Amino acid sequence: MAFTFQINDDVEFNHDKQLLKKADDNIPELAKRVVTPVQVVETVIDKNLLDNVGTKKVADATQLSQMKFGRDDRLILDFGNHYVGHFTIRIKSVGSPMDAPLTLKLKFAELPTELNQDSQDYQGWLSRSWMQEETVHLDELPANLYLPRRYSFRYVEIKVVDTSPKWQVSFFEPALIAESAAQGAPTPFHTDDKLLQKIDQVGLKTLADCMQDVFEDGPKRDRRLWIGDLRLQALADYQTYDNQTLIKRCLYLFGALAAKDGRIPANVFVKPTYTPDDTFLLDYSLFFVSILDDYFQHTDDYTVLEDLYPVAKKQIDYVMKNMVQSNGKIVFDEDYPVFVDWSNEFNKDTAGVAIIIYALKQFIHLSRLQRLDTIDYYQKELAQITNYAKQNLYNEERGLFISGPDHEINIASQVWMVLAQVMTPEENHQLMSNAVKKLFPIKGIATPYMYHHVTQALFEAGLTDAGIQLLKDYWGKMIELGADTFWEAFDPNDPSYSPYGSAMVNSYCHAWSCTPVYLMRKYLS
Amino acid sequence: MAFTFQINDDVEFNHDKQLLKKADDNIPELAKRVVTPVQVVETVIDKNLLDNVGTKKVADATQLSQMKFGRDDRLILDFGNHYVGHFTIRIKSVGSPMDAPLTLKLKFAELPTELNQDSQDYQGWLSRSWMQEETVHLDELPANLYLPRRYSFRYVEIKVVDTSPKWQVSFFEPALIAESAAQGAPTPFHTDDKLLQKIDQVGLKTLADCMQDVFEDGPKRDRRLWIGDLRLQALADYQTYDNQTLIKRCLYLFGALAAKDGRIPANVFVKPTYTPDDTFLLDYSLFFVSILDDYFQHTDDYTVLEDLYPVAKKQIDYVMKNMVQSNGKIVFDEDYPVFVDWSNEFNKDTAGVAIIIYALKQFIHLSRLQRLDTIDYYQKELAQITNYAKQNLYNEERGLFISGPDHEINIASQVWMVLAQVMTPEENHQLMSNAVKKLFPIKGIATPYMYHHVTQALFEAGLTDAGIQLLKDYWGKMIELGADTFWEAFDPNDPSYSPYGSAMVNSYCHAWSCTPVYLMRKYLS
């Protein structure tokens, strides 16, 4: 998640030291692994792959040290799979004494298409600083080049800006020191279906590469901890790597950094200091409740529950106090928008109502665990909101939920009403059947985040075959186009789509895209 | 000096450990000084200055910390004079939390014209790596940026490649840590002439900024120790900073790193290890003799003389053995060329003969100091070469020396014959008077190195006024065009000239250009 753009620089925040201390107590140790490239490649036209760019082997990695490079020469190393970590290489000069510095441009690419793009051409609105590129001057050779910044990549392009007419360079011992908080290799999802096997494998790699000091959003670029992604990563993690400590750390971070008015920001920065962002999204704040409930269900950890229940309560109370009318109608606030999906081309009110119901149910579960006598109040509120939704937002005739003043029918409303279990299982089945008939194939949605919720709603509503088909059509299509890890954004109708005005800053390993590993284990095992 | 292009990668070299140890014993301590910028400027059109580029103040340096910068903003700091050293600045973000790295491009410029050039356009043959530019990514702010490489500059341009739409940067506490082996401030050359005062001041700065771990050639780019430059720097140094230790160090370095055949290479590299270059120039090798003799005349240091006399002797003996015919005629070897000047548009034979005579005389002086009985042999050789030159290379009718098979008349032949004192003082006076009449204004010479020798020959021949006029016309013209230090290359008829196919890699603080400080003190005091 990185698309939302808000500036709220007048908001004041808490920094709860006790909770931050607990976040610190759960900093994960990163597993480090040295990876060497499998081959030297060049880019080629490949019509099957994203943007028609593929790679072709030009030499074994072992031949590298025999190769010599001068002005404008270009070398591409292929590490064989996606990794997150540091890059190192040894460099020496060959020929006359080194009578000028060596200048190199290094580019780190997750996909071959990035190798053929020139960052000079980037005019998108997202910061240019996200380009994974470095210009390095080496005044003395031989040298061990170790780049201090971390990158997310499979390919490294090294362009020799210049040596001098009197000498060239050769490279040897390139290596990647891969980092991840994911330990061990989870049991692969059991299936005979080759594509589902591959989807599982790519999903596991995606999750592992986003598991760092916190659950990152996308290690190429947006390394923050976002709530929406955390919720999905945590669900995937319980079923696979099961690093509960990392989830606990992230919960404490959000718990510690709420605004003075109680609301949890949509994301927090971890470096150089713990800093809450000034972006607020209603559904993201509410998902704190959901993540806490999911966590408790997997851990029975009453300490975390007691520490963070008050923070969760504030998210629910903020909505109850400010947004719920006496008849159960929700009145949204444009300064506290519902995210649901990047697209702003559909009305999000009904999906927002469903998410409030979804979170409120999990909150009541948490309250019940603590035998609190406030439960009655929240249950009444839940009933009222639910009744209002059923009576006013459901169109009997069409068998679908409507949203907003124009009674718009969109996929997000149906999906979230199913996930919030507003209707009976039979009604949900009918609702999603209607949705498949009338709203499929999905149009205008480019996030695996929204596709996740659609797929989950299909499974929840018992439309298992349709769920499997969507897994294959959507995540399978990324694999067909060359994905080693799942992408931040993907619209099957427009594979080169970017929300940023240029795909150069797209993240091709993104947390919220890893969820097939969760969906398959939960619904297909 | 950097223009000569030879590759001799089959030459074997000595590495005399005893002499290298003595070079190490004389490593200078660099004086370091913190300099802060005097103003923030922008570039403007100024028809008086080089390439019509000047600067205009836009703010006091003290106002900097109040300024904010975002994507594509550009800041130029002016340190008020030329320096060699490291740059540091503090940077913080202003606005929302820093949701992307900061990317900066920094450019270090000796003259305003460099600020208006784009290194992307450079297509010259000299290495692109000499561009004084860096691209820096800062993942976390606030930060203290300290660049580890050394630069030669007055101006620093900081271009903000990007922040993000949510925050900007501000800069504070910029500083330059200037470095030089020159200690103290020499007494200025005494004159009422404002231009000569200014020439002296700029010459002193040029020399000081080239005095580093060795006498450097040009700190922007060619940081090697070249013999031709060392000879002039040493002469200038005796009259000003008088850092004899540094000269001794440089003599030992050359002495230690001769080729197995005895010849001293034209330059040596100091980092990462002492490495002789594979370029050999006859006159440069011979100047080792000259530098040693000059050094002794200023120091009476018999230890250095005894250590290095054998190395000096090999330079002379190589010529005597391989290049002198029995009649005293010199036969040149194209693999061991005479440099004299960058230009290859004139015949260098006669200048080469004069330089052999010049060096041989100094060698005989060194031999006499040691009372060696080989003196007779060298004196006979000297007489024979001199006689041959007078009889065959001097054109009585025109009153000028001729050079090469086409009996070419050029300025270099006259100048070096005067400096070598081949003729009587009266004849020299006449020779240079003829030269001024027939060969002035000088054409096709772009090096202060050659202009130095022309000016010195005028002074030696008693044409003092003409010498002063040339000082003013040549070095004074650089000052008029904006020089804070004297330039590597300058052709008054074509001020933007570069020997490299692009002025972007020109060095505007260059050792061999500092010599007015020597010439004025020697001939005008």
mmCIF file of C-alpha atoms in Angstrom, chain B residues 309-458:
data_model
loop_
_atom_site.group_PDB
_atom_site.id
_atom_site.type_symbol
_atom_site.label_atom_id
_atom_site.label_comp_id
_atom_site.label_asym_id
_atom_site.label_seq_id
_atom_site.Cartn_x
_atom_site.Cartn_y
_atom_site.Cartn_z
ATOM 1 C CA TYR B 309 72.959 10.474 -7.973
ATOM 2 C CA PRO B 310 73.153 6.912 -9.367
ATOM 3 C CA VAL B 311 69.556 7.199 -10.570
ATOM 4 C CA ALA B 312 70.263 10.592 -12.143
ATOM 5 C CA LYS B 313 73.355 9.191 -13.854
ATOM 6 C CA LYS B 314 71.291 6.475 -15.520
ATOM 7 C CA GLN B 315 69.092 9.068 -17.190
ATOM 8 C CA ILE B 316 72.108 10.809 -18.694
ATOM 9 C CA ASP B 317 73.891 7.584 -19.572
ATOM 10 C CA TYR B 318 70.823 6.225 -21.364
ATOM 11 C CA VAL B 319 70.909 9.222 -23.684
ATOM 12 C CA MET B 320 74.698 9.172 -24.133
ATOM 13 C CA LYS B 321 74.668 5.494 -24.967
ATOM 14 C CA ASN B 322 71.605 5.292 -27.181
ATOM 15 C CA MET B 323 71.039 8.652 -28.764
ATOM 16 C CA VAL B 324 74.296 10.570 -29.305
ATOM 17 C CA GLN B 325 76.247 10.072 -32.512
ATOM 18 C CA SER B 326 80.026 10.562 -32.547
ATOM 19 C CA ASN B 327 79.635 13.999 -34.115
ATOM 20 C CA GLY B 328 77.371 15.158 -31.293
ATOM 21 C CA LYS B 329 74.172 14.783 -33.232
ATOM 22 C CA ILE B 330 71.183 13.532 -31.265
ATOM 23 C CA VAL B 331 69.043 10.851 -32.891
ATOM 24 C CA PHE B 332 65.631 10.726 -31.285
ATOM 25 C CA ASP B 333 63.609 7.600 -30.587
ATOM 26 C CA GLU B 334 59.869 7.779 -31.208
ATOM 27 C CA ASP B 335 59.252 5.320 -28.386
ATOM 28 C CA TYR B 336 60.911 7.722 -25.965
ATOM 29 C CA PRO B 337 59.485 11.017 -27.173
ATOM 30 C CA VAL B 338 60.365 14.524 -26.053
ATOM 31 C CA PHE B 339 57.325 16.214 -24.586
ATOM 32 C CA VAL B 340 58.226 19.972 -24.548
ATOM 33 C CA ASP B 341 54.535 20.841 -24.912
ATOM 34 C CA TRP B 342 51.179 19.174 -25.552
ATOM 35 C CA SER B 343 51.073 20.425 -29.079
ATOM 36 C CA ASN B 344 52.319 17.963 -31.640
ATOM 37 C CA GLU B 345 51.992 20.581 -34.363
ATOM 38 C CA PHE B 346 55.652 21.623 -34.193
ATOM 39 C CA ASN B 347 58.984 19.825 -34.481
ATOM 40 C CA LYS B 348 60.545 19.165 -31.074
ATOM 41 C CA ASP B 349 64.030 17.953 -32.043
ATOM 42 C CA THR B 350 65.964 21.132 -31.383
ATOM 43 C CA ALA B 351 64.127 21.823 -28.144
ATOM 44 C CA GLY B 352 64.978 18.239 -27.203
ATOM 45 C CA VAL B 353 68.663 18.797 -27.928
ATOM 46 C CA ALA B 354 68.601 21.907 -25.740
ATOM 47 C CA ILE B 355 66.937 20.036 -22.895
ATOM 48 C CA ILE B 356 69.630 17.351 -23.098
ATOM 49 C CA ILE B 357 72.267 20.087 -22.833
ATOM 50 C CA TYR B 358 70.334 21.732 -19.977
ATOM 51 C CA ALA B 359 70.175 18.516 -17.989
ATOM 52 C CA LEU B 360 73.713 17.462 -18.821
ATOM 53 C CA LYS B 361 75.032 20.737 -17.401
ATOM 54 C CA GLN B 362 73.168 20.194 -14.161
ATOM 55 C CA PHE B 363 74.410 16.616 -14.081
ATOM 56 C CA ILE B 364 78.015 17.779 -14.451
ATOM 57 C CA HIS B 365 77.414 20.143 -11.539
ATOM 58 C CA LEU B 366 76.195 17.247 -9.429
ATOM 59 C CA SER B 367 79.190 15.148 -10.462
ATOM 60 C CA ARG B 368 81.587 17.935 -9.616
ATOM 61 C CA LEU B 369 80.123 18.168 -6.120
ATOM 62 C CA GLN B 370 81.152 14.585 -5.679
ATOM 63 C CA ARG B 371 84.542 15.066 -7.323
ATOM 64 C CA LEU B 372 83.994 12.189 -9.673
ATOM 65 C CA ASP B 373 86.617 11.557 -12.325
ATOM 66 C CA THR B 374 83.952 10.756 -14.915
ATOM 67 C CA ILE B 375 83.357 14.477 -15.303
ATOM 68 C CA ASP B 376 85.743 14.741 -18.222
ATOM 69 C CA TYR B 377 83.750 12.279 -20.268
ATOM 70 C CA TYR B 378 80.489 14.157 -19.743
ATOM 71 C CA GLN B 379 82.106 17.491 -20.422
ATOM 72 C CA LYS B 380 83.446 16.234 -23.735
ATOM 73 C CA GLU B 381 80.013 14.928 -24.672
ATOM 74 C CA LEU B 382 78.475 18.247 -23.668
ATOM 75 C CA ALA B 383 80.932 20.161 -25.829
ATOM 76 C CA GLN B 384 80.309 17.925 -28.814
ATOM 77 C CA ILE B 385 76.512 18.122 -28.559
ATOM 78 C CA THR B 386 76.681 21.866 -28.035
ATOM 79 C CA ASN B 387 79.011 22.392 -30.977
ATOM 80 C CA TYR B 388 76.889 20.270 -33.233
ATOM 81 C CA ALA B 389 73.842 22.248 -32.221
ATOM 82 C CA LYS B 390 75.445 25.624 -32.788
ATOM 83 C CA GLN B 391 76.824 24.618 -36.163
ATOM 84 C CA ASN B 392 73.876 22.705 -37.520
ATOM 85 C CA LEU B 393 70.753 23.938 -35.764
ATOM 86 C CA TYR B 394 71.337 27.670 -35.757
ATOM 87 C CA ASN B 395 70.355 29.667 -38.823
ATOM 88 C CA GLU B 396 72.714 32.669 -38.897
ATOM 89 C CA GLU B 397 70.734 34.476 -41.527
ATOM 90 C CA ARG B 398 67.468 34.458 -39.617
ATOM 91 C CA GLY B 399 69.108 34.619 -36.206
ATOM 92 C CA LEU B 400 66.985 31.716 -34.944
ATOM 93 C CA PHE B 401 67.323 28.010 -34.325
ATOM 94 C CA ILE B 402 65.781 25.605 -36.795
ATOM 95 C CA SER B 403 64.316 22.199 -35.990
ATOM 96 C CA GLY B 404 63.848 18.927 -37.842
ATOM 97 C CA PRO B 405 64.272 17.917 -41.447
ATOM 98 C CA ASP B 406 62.170 20.853 -42.680
ATOM 99 C CA HIS B 407 64.264 23.390 -40.774
ATOM 100 C CA GLU B 408 61.174 24.559 -38.988
ATOM 101 C CA ILE B 409 61.442 27.687 -36.885
ATOM 102 C CA ASN B 410 59.383 27.544 -33.704
ATOM 103 C CA ILE B 411 59.326 29.220 -30.326
ATOM 104 C CA ALA B 412 60.238 26.121 -28.304
ATOM 105 C CA SER B 413 63.653 25.742 -29.988
ATOM 106 C CA GLN B 414 64.690 29.324 -29.204
ATOM 107 C CA VAL B 415 63.404 29.208 -25.658
ATOM 108 C CA TRP B 416 65.125 26.004 -24.672
ATOM 109 C CA MET B 417 68.396 26.999 -26.359
ATOM 110 C CA VAL B 418 68.348 30.153 -24.219
ATOM 111 C CA LEU B 419 67.501 28.231 -21.042
ATOM 112 C CA ALA B 420 70.280 25.744 -21.820
ATOM 113 C CA GLN B 421 72.652 28.712 -22.204
ATOM 114 C CA VAL B 422 74.073 27.367 -25.436
ATOM 115 C CA MET B 423 74.939 30.865 -26.628
ATOM 116 C CA THR B 424 76.444 33.885 -24.877
ATOM 117 C CA PRO B 425 74.178 36.261 -22.951
ATOM 118 C CA GLU B 426 74.405 38.774 -25.806
ATOM 119 C CA GLU B 427 73.500 36.149 -28.376
ATOM 120 C CA ASN B 428 70.620 35.015 -26.185
ATOM 121 C CA HIS B 429 69.353 38.583 -25.993
ATOM 122 C CA GLN B 430 69.460 38.858 -29.746
ATOM 123 C CA LEU B 431 67.891 35.422 -30.188
ATOM 124 C CA MET B 432 64.915 36.232 -27.987
ATOM 125 C CA SER B 433 64.553 39.681 -29.562
ATOM 126 C CA ASN B 434 64.339 37.949 -32.926
ATOM 127 C CA ALA B 435 61.899 35.448 -31.495
ATOM 128 C CA VAL B 436 59.644 38.199 -30.135
ATOM 129 C CA LYS B 437 59.743 39.974 -33.503
ATOM 130 C CA LYS B 438 59.071 36.945 -35.627
ATOM 131 C CA LEU B 439 57.188 34.462 -33.449
ATOM 132 C CA PHE B 440 55.033 36.688 -31.222
ATOM 133 C CA PRO B 441 52.166 36.727 -30.503
ATOM 134 C CA ILE B 442 52.549 33.025 -29.775
ATOM 135 C CA LYS B 443 50.200 30.742 -31.687
ATOM 136 C CA GLY B 444 49.142 27.167 -31.136
ATOM 137 C CA ILE B 445 50.473 26.851 -27.581
ATOM 138 C CA ALA B 446 47.909 26.171 -24.871
ATOM 139 C CA THR B 447 50.008 25.174 -21.876
ATOM 140 C CA PRO B 448 51.137 27.427 -19.065
ATOM 141 C CA TYR B 449 54.041 24.960 -18.959
ATOM 142 C CA MET B 450 55.367 26.171 -22.333
ATOM 143 C CA TYR B 451 54.431 29.774 -21.560
ATOM 144 C CA HIS B 452 56.484 29.471 -18.384
ATOM 145 C CA HIS B 453 59.557 28.521 -20.380
ATOM 146 C CA VAL B 454 58.973 31.311 -22.895
ATOM 147 C CA THR B 455 58.636 33.872 -20.082
ATOM 148 C CA GLN B 456 61.685 32.563 -18.294
ATOM 149 C CA ALA B 457 63.726 32.694 -21.517
ATOM 150 C CA LEU B 458 62.704 36.345 -21.937
#
